[in-house]
Amino acid sequence: MSAVTFETYEIVGKLGTGGLADVFEAEIEGFDENVAVKVLRESERGGAFVRRFLREGRLLQRLQHPALPKCYHVSGEEGRPHILLEILRGQTLSEKIKADGPLPHDLVHRIAATTLDVLDFLHSHGVVHRDVKSGNIFVENTGRIILMDLGLAGDPVDPLTTTLGDVMGTFAYMAPEQIAGAEMDHRADLY
């Protein structure tokens, strides 16, 4: 892919696509390493989508933990809404299981312990992730474990606007109260 200029970032390639956004690798003057630019797709630029997208970046900036992605910048005021994040190199847990089959016990233990630690951190700040699943746990090539995708997180500082009956999350991983659209707390993440 040829380089394309996006604001002050030099886009050098596409890293992936998510539910609302595309993720590109970019060079930025003054940064030692390339960054990931998560850009809200044009088709998803309705008010509620923009707010949900930007609040994830603000949440990551506010709550920093070694097992959460680093967020360098959030922008939505001008141009296309985007978030600058650290680049993660490796695989999601679901990709790793598909590629490698059963994982070694020490890695499984480390994934579980790290995931529980970062959830404890989030819960201590009143945040409920609401979408804990193998596709949102990332195993970096360095061995670092990261919990990703806080786009659906319940955050008391910046509540997510929903309509009565909205059910958010991945059905196969949802607690019964989450499926029912009822009030829930940190226990839904542990279900």
mmCIF file of C-alpha atoms in Angstrom:
data_model
loop_
_atom_site.group_PDB
_atom_site.id
_atom_site.type_symbol
_atom_site.label_atom_id
_atom_site.label_comp_id
_atom_site.label_asym_id
_atom_site.label_seq_id
_atom_site.Cartn_x
_atom_site.Cartn_y
_atom_site.Cartn_z
ATOM 1 C CA MET A 1 0.000 0.000 0.000
ATOM 2 C CA SER A 2 1.441 3.378 -0.902
ATOM 3 C CA ALA A 3 1.823 6.018 1.794
ATOM 4 C CA VAL A 4 -1.144 8.368 2.216
ATOM 5 C CA THR A 5 -1.113 11.530 4.317
ATOM 6 C CA PHE A 6 -3.805 11.692 7.006
ATOM 7 C CA GLU A 7 -3.631 15.022 8.842
ATOM 8 C CA THR A 8 -0.111 15.073 10.347
ATOM 9 C CA TYR A 9 0.323 11.307 10.201
ATOM 10 C CA GLU A 10 1.926 9.419 7.355
ATOM 11 C CA ILE A 11 -0.169 6.276 6.827
ATOM 12 C CA VAL A 12 2.057 3.400 5.739
ATOM 13 C CA GLY A 13 -0.333 0.439 5.785
ATOM 14 C CA LYS A 14 -3.590 -1.034 7.012
ATOM 15 C CA LEU A 15 -3.449 -3.189 10.136
ATOM 16 C CA GLY A 16 -7.053 -4.316 10.380
ATOM 17 C CA THR A 17 -10.758 -3.634 10.530
ATOM 18 C CA GLY A 18 -13.124 -3.682 13.493
ATOM 19 C CA GLY A 19 -16.837 -3.205 14.014
ATOM 20 C CA LEU A 20 -16.785 0.605 13.667
ATOM 21 C CA ALA A 21 -13.286 1.485 12.561
ATOM 22 C CA ASP A 22 -10.302 0.728 10.401
ATOM 23 C CA VAL A 23 -6.815 0.627 11.917
ATOM 24 C CA PHE A 24 -3.754 1.899 10.057
ATOM 25 C CA GLU A 25 -0.060 1.966 10.846
ATOM 26 C CA ALA A 26 1.349 5.480 10.736
ATOM 27 C CA GLU A 27 4.612 7.338 11.114
ATOM 28 C CA ILE A 28 4.497 10.498 13.207
ATOM 29 C CA GLU A 29 7.322 12.970 13.469
ATOM 30 C CA GLY A 30 8.692 12.964 17.003
ATOM 31 C CA PHE A 31 7.617 9.397 17.831
ATOM 32 C CA ASP A 32 10.329 6.735 18.097
ATOM 33 C CA GLU A 33 7.983 3.995 16.870
ATOM 34 C CA ASN A 34 5.075 3.861 14.459
ATOM 35 C CA VAL A 35 1.589 4.133 15.942
ATOM 36 C CA ALA A 36 -1.810 2.666 15.190
ATOM 37 C CA VAL A 37 -4.406 5.151 13.957
ATOM 38 C CA LYS A 38 -7.907 3.860 14.617
ATOM 39 C CA VAL A 39 -10.217 5.768 12.260
ATOM 40 C CA LEU A 40 -14.005 5.738 12.485
ATOM 41 C CA ARG A 41 -15.411 4.620 9.147
ATOM 42 C CA GLU A 42 -17.395 7.230 7.218
ATOM 43 C CA SER A 43 -20.505 5.028 7.305
ATOM 44 C CA GLU A 44 -20.444 4.961 11.130
ATOM 45 C CA ARG A 45 -20.262 8.712 11.712
ATOM 46 C CA GLY A 46 -23.683 9.151 13.340
ATOM 47 C CA GLY A 47 -23.658 10.965 16.687
ATOM 48 C CA ALA A 48 -23.970 7.907 18.938
ATOM 49 C CA PHE A 49 -21.224 6.029 17.057
ATOM 50 C CA VAL A 50 -18.809 8.989 17.220
ATOM 51 C CA ARG A 51 -19.446 9.430 20.947
ATOM 52 C CA ARG A 52 -18.924 5.713 21.677
ATOM 53 C CA PHE A 53 -15.769 5.649 19.553
ATOM 54 C CA LEU A 54 -14.181 8.705 21.194
ATOM 55 C CA ARG A 55 -15.113 7.707 24.742
ATOM 56 C CA GLU A 56 -13.062 4.509 24.341
ATOM 57 C CA GLY A 57 -9.971 6.615 23.611
ATOM 58 C CA ARG A 58 -10.647 8.970 26.503
ATOM 59 C CA LEU A 59 -11.141 5.993 28.837
ATOM 60 C CA LEU A 60 -7.793 4.497 27.769
ATOM 61 C CA GLN A 61 -6.082 7.861 28.312
ATOM 62 C CA ARG A 62 -7.601 8.219 31.779
ATOM 63 C CA LEU A 63 -7.052 4.659 33.023
ATOM 64 C CA GLN A 64 -3.541 3.513 32.210
ATOM 65 C CA HIS A 65 -2.503 -0.060 33.012
ATOM 66 C CA PRO A 66 0.226 -2.304 31.530
ATOM 67 C CA ALA A 67 -2.466 -4.699 30.263
ATOM 68 C CA LEU A 68 -4.445 -2.007 28.428
ATOM 69 C CA PRO A 69 -3.413 -0.467 25.092
ATOM 70 C CA LYS A 70 -1.630 2.886 25.395
ATOM 71 C CA CYS A 71 -3.627 5.753 23.903
ATOM 72 C CA TYR A 72 -1.616 8.786 22.795
ATOM 73 C CA HIS A 73 -4.299 11.055 21.332
ATOM 74 C CA VAL A 74 -8.059 11.293 20.730
ATOM 75 C CA SER A 75 -9.492 13.577 18.043
ATOM 76 C CA GLY A 76 -13.023 14.050 16.851
ATOM 77 C CA GLU A 77 -13.479 17.781 16.657
ATOM 78 C CA GLU A 78 -12.136 18.259 13.138
ATOM 79 C CA GLY A 79 -11.953 15.850 10.224
ATOM 80 C CA ARG A 80 -12.499 12.154 10.734
ATOM 81 C CA PRO A 81 -12.695 10.936 14.335
ATOM 82 C CA HIS A 82 -9.576 8.947 15.204
ATOM 83 C CA ILE A 83 -7.530 7.598 18.093
ATOM 84 C CA LEU A 84 -3.747 7.159 18.200
ATOM 85 C CA LEU A 85 -2.738 3.938 19.945
ATOM 86 C CA GLU A 86 0.356 1.856 20.408
ATOM 87 C CA ILE A 87 0.778 -0.841 17.751
ATOM 88 C CA LEU A 88 0.211 -4.350 19.047
ATOM 89 C CA ARG A 89 2.168 -7.122 17.344
ATOM 90 C CA GLY A 90 0.943 -10.657 17.898
ATOM 91 C CA GLN A 91 -2.436 -12.411 17.913
ATOM 92 C CA THR A 92 -5.739 -12.330 19.700
ATOM 93 C CA LEU A 93 -6.236 -15.264 22.043
ATOM 94 C CA SER A 94 -8.842 -16.733 19.679
ATOM 95 C CA GLU A 95 -6.385 -16.518 16.737
ATOM 96 C CA LYS A 96 -3.630 -18.081 18.858
ATOM 97 C CA ILE A 97 -5.835 -21.015 19.896
ATOM 98 C CA LYS A 98 -6.871 -21.615 16.268
ATOM 99 C CA ALA A 99 -3.247 -21.498 15.097
ATOM 100 C CA ASP A 100 -1.549 -23.372 17.952
ATOM 101 C CA GLY A 101 -4.262 -25.591 19.445
ATOM 102 C CA PRO A 102 -4.151 -26.168 23.202
ATOM 103 C CA LEU A 103 -1.888 -23.627 24.885
ATOM 104 C CA PRO A 104 0.784 -24.411 27.485
ATOM 105 C CA HIS A 105 -0.462 -24.283 31.085
ATOM 106 C CA ASP A 106 1.943 -21.499 32.081
ATOM 107 C CA LEU A 107 0.636 -19.265 29.255
ATOM 108 C CA VAL A 108 -2.995 -20.040 30.144
ATOM 109 C CA HIS A 109 -2.269 -19.151 33.768
ATOM 110 C CA ARG A 110 -0.545 -15.890 32.767
ATOM 111 C CA ILE A 111 -3.444 -14.919 30.467
ATOM 112 C CA ALA A 112 -5.994 -15.620 33.204
ATOM 113 C CA ALA A 113 -3.999 -13.819 35.910
ATOM 114 C CA THR A 114 -3.358 -10.749 33.713
ATOM 115 C CA THR A 115 -6.975 -10.571 32.544
ATOM 116 C CA LEU A 116 -8.248 -10.784 36.126
ATOM 117 C CA ASP A 117 -5.715 -8.154 37.238
ATOM 118 C CA VAL A 118 -6.741 -5.635 34.557
ATOM 119 C CA LEU A 119 -10.434 -6.335 35.213
ATOM 120 C CA ASP A 120 -9.837 -5.708 38.931
ATOM 121 C CA PHE A 121 -8.186 -2.406 37.975
ATOM 122 C CA LEU A 122 -11.115 -1.403 35.728
ATOM 123 C CA HIS A 123 -13.688 -2.492 38.314
ATOM 124 C CA SER A 124 -11.913 -0.488 41.041
ATOM 125 C CA HIS A 125 -12.644 2.576 38.864
ATOM 126 C CA GLY A 126 -16.287 1.576 38.386
ATOM 127 C CA VAL A 127 -15.727 0.435 34.761
ATOM 128 C CA VAL A 128 -17.363 -2.752 33.454
ATOM 129 C CA HIS A 129 -15.781 -4.015 30.195
ATOM 130 C CA ARG A 130 -18.973 -5.803 28.969
ATOM 131 C CA ASP A 131 -17.234 -7.730 26.158
ATOM 132 C CA VAL A 132 -14.555 -9.972 27.701
ATOM 133 C CA LYS A 133 -13.839 -12.729 25.181
ATOM 134 C CA SER A 134 -10.887 -14.438 23.522
ATOM 135 C CA GLY A 135 -11.120 -12.062 20.547
ATOM 136 C CA ASN A 136 -10.521 -9.097 22.883
ATOM 137 C CA ILE A 137 -7.517 -10.568 24.693
ATOM 138 C CA PHE A 138 -4.281 -9.987 22.807
ATOM 139 C CA VAL A 139 -1.022 -11.921 23.194
ATOM 140 C CA GLU A 140 1.875 -9.810 21.948
ATOM 141 C CA ASN A 141 4.935 -11.414 20.388
ATOM 142 C CA THR A 142 6.853 -10.185 23.466
ATOM 143 C CA GLY A 143 4.504 -12.184 25.735
ATOM 144 C CA ARG A 144 2.603 -9.157 27.056
ATOM 145 C CA ILE A 145 -1.127 -9.799 27.539
ATOM 146 C CA ILE A 146 -3.548 -6.964 26.722
ATOM 147 C CA LEU A 147 -7.298 -6.550 27.183
ATOM 148 C CA MET A 148 -8.626 -4.650 24.173
ATOM 149 C CA ASP A 149 -11.824 -3.045 22.911
ATOM 150 C CA LEU A 150 -13.360 -0.923 25.624
ATOM 151 C CA GLY A 151 -15.887 0.510 23.173
ATOM 152 C CA LEU A 152 -18.823 -1.024 25.060
ATOM 153 C CA ALA A 153 -17.447 -0.431 28.548
ATOM 154 C CA GLY A 154 -19.714 0.951 31.209
ATOM 155 C CA ASP A 155 -17.924 4.012 32.607
ATOM 156 C CA PRO A 156 -19.432 6.099 35.417
ATOM 157 C CA VAL A 157 -17.333 9.126 34.370
ATOM 158 C CA ASP A 158 -18.562 9.041 30.754
ATOM 159 C CA PRO A 159 -21.739 6.911 30.601
ATOM 160 C CA LEU A 160 -22.672 5.224 27.337
ATOM 161 C CA THR A 161 -25.999 6.461 26.007
ATOM 162 C CA THR A 162 -28.320 3.562 25.275
ATOM 163 C CA THR A 163 -31.964 3.069 24.497
ATOM 164 C CA LEU A 164 -34.232 0.861 26.597
ATOM 165 C CA GLY A 165 -33.790 -2.697 25.394
ATOM 166 C CA ASP A 166 -30.276 -2.154 23.958
ATOM 167 C CA VAL A 167 -28.161 -5.245 24.544
ATOM 168 C CA MET A 168 -24.448 -4.752 23.971
ATOM 169 C CA GLY A 169 -21.727 -7.375 23.911
ATOM 170 C CA THR A 170 -21.092 -10.720 22.267
ATOM 171 C CA PHE A 171 -24.039 -13.023 22.961
ATOM 172 C CA ALA A 172 -22.020 -16.212 23.586
ATOM 173 C CA TYR A 173 -19.987 -14.449 26.302
ATOM 174 C CA MET A 174 -22.742 -12.427 27.989
ATOM 175 C CA ALA A 175 -23.996 -12.884 31.544
ATOM 176 C CA PRO A 176 -27.760 -13.533 31.852
ATOM 177 C CA GLU A 177 -28.433 -10.038 33.244
ATOM 178 C CA GLN A 178 -26.559 -8.539 30.297
ATOM 179 C CA ILE A 179 -28.640 -10.541 27.816
ATOM 180 C CA ALA A 180 -31.791 -9.384 29.597
ATOM 181 C CA GLY A 181 -30.676 -5.738 29.335
ATOM 182 C CA ALA A 182 -30.896 -5.446 33.131
ATOM 183 C CA GLU A 183 -28.648 -3.458 35.465
ATOM 184 C CA MET A 184 -25.281 -5.133 35.874
ATOM 185 C CA ASP A 185 -21.999 -4.658 37.625
ATOM 186 C CA HIS A 186 -18.458 -6.045 37.561
ATOM 187 C CA ARG A 187 -19.734 -9.607 38.043
ATOM 188 C CA ALA A 188 -20.910 -9.623 34.408
ATOM 189 C CA ASP A 189 -17.245 -9.463 33.324
ATOM 190 C CA LEU A 190 -16.430 -12.505 35.440
ATOM 191 C CA TYR A 191 -19.326 -14.601 34.177
#
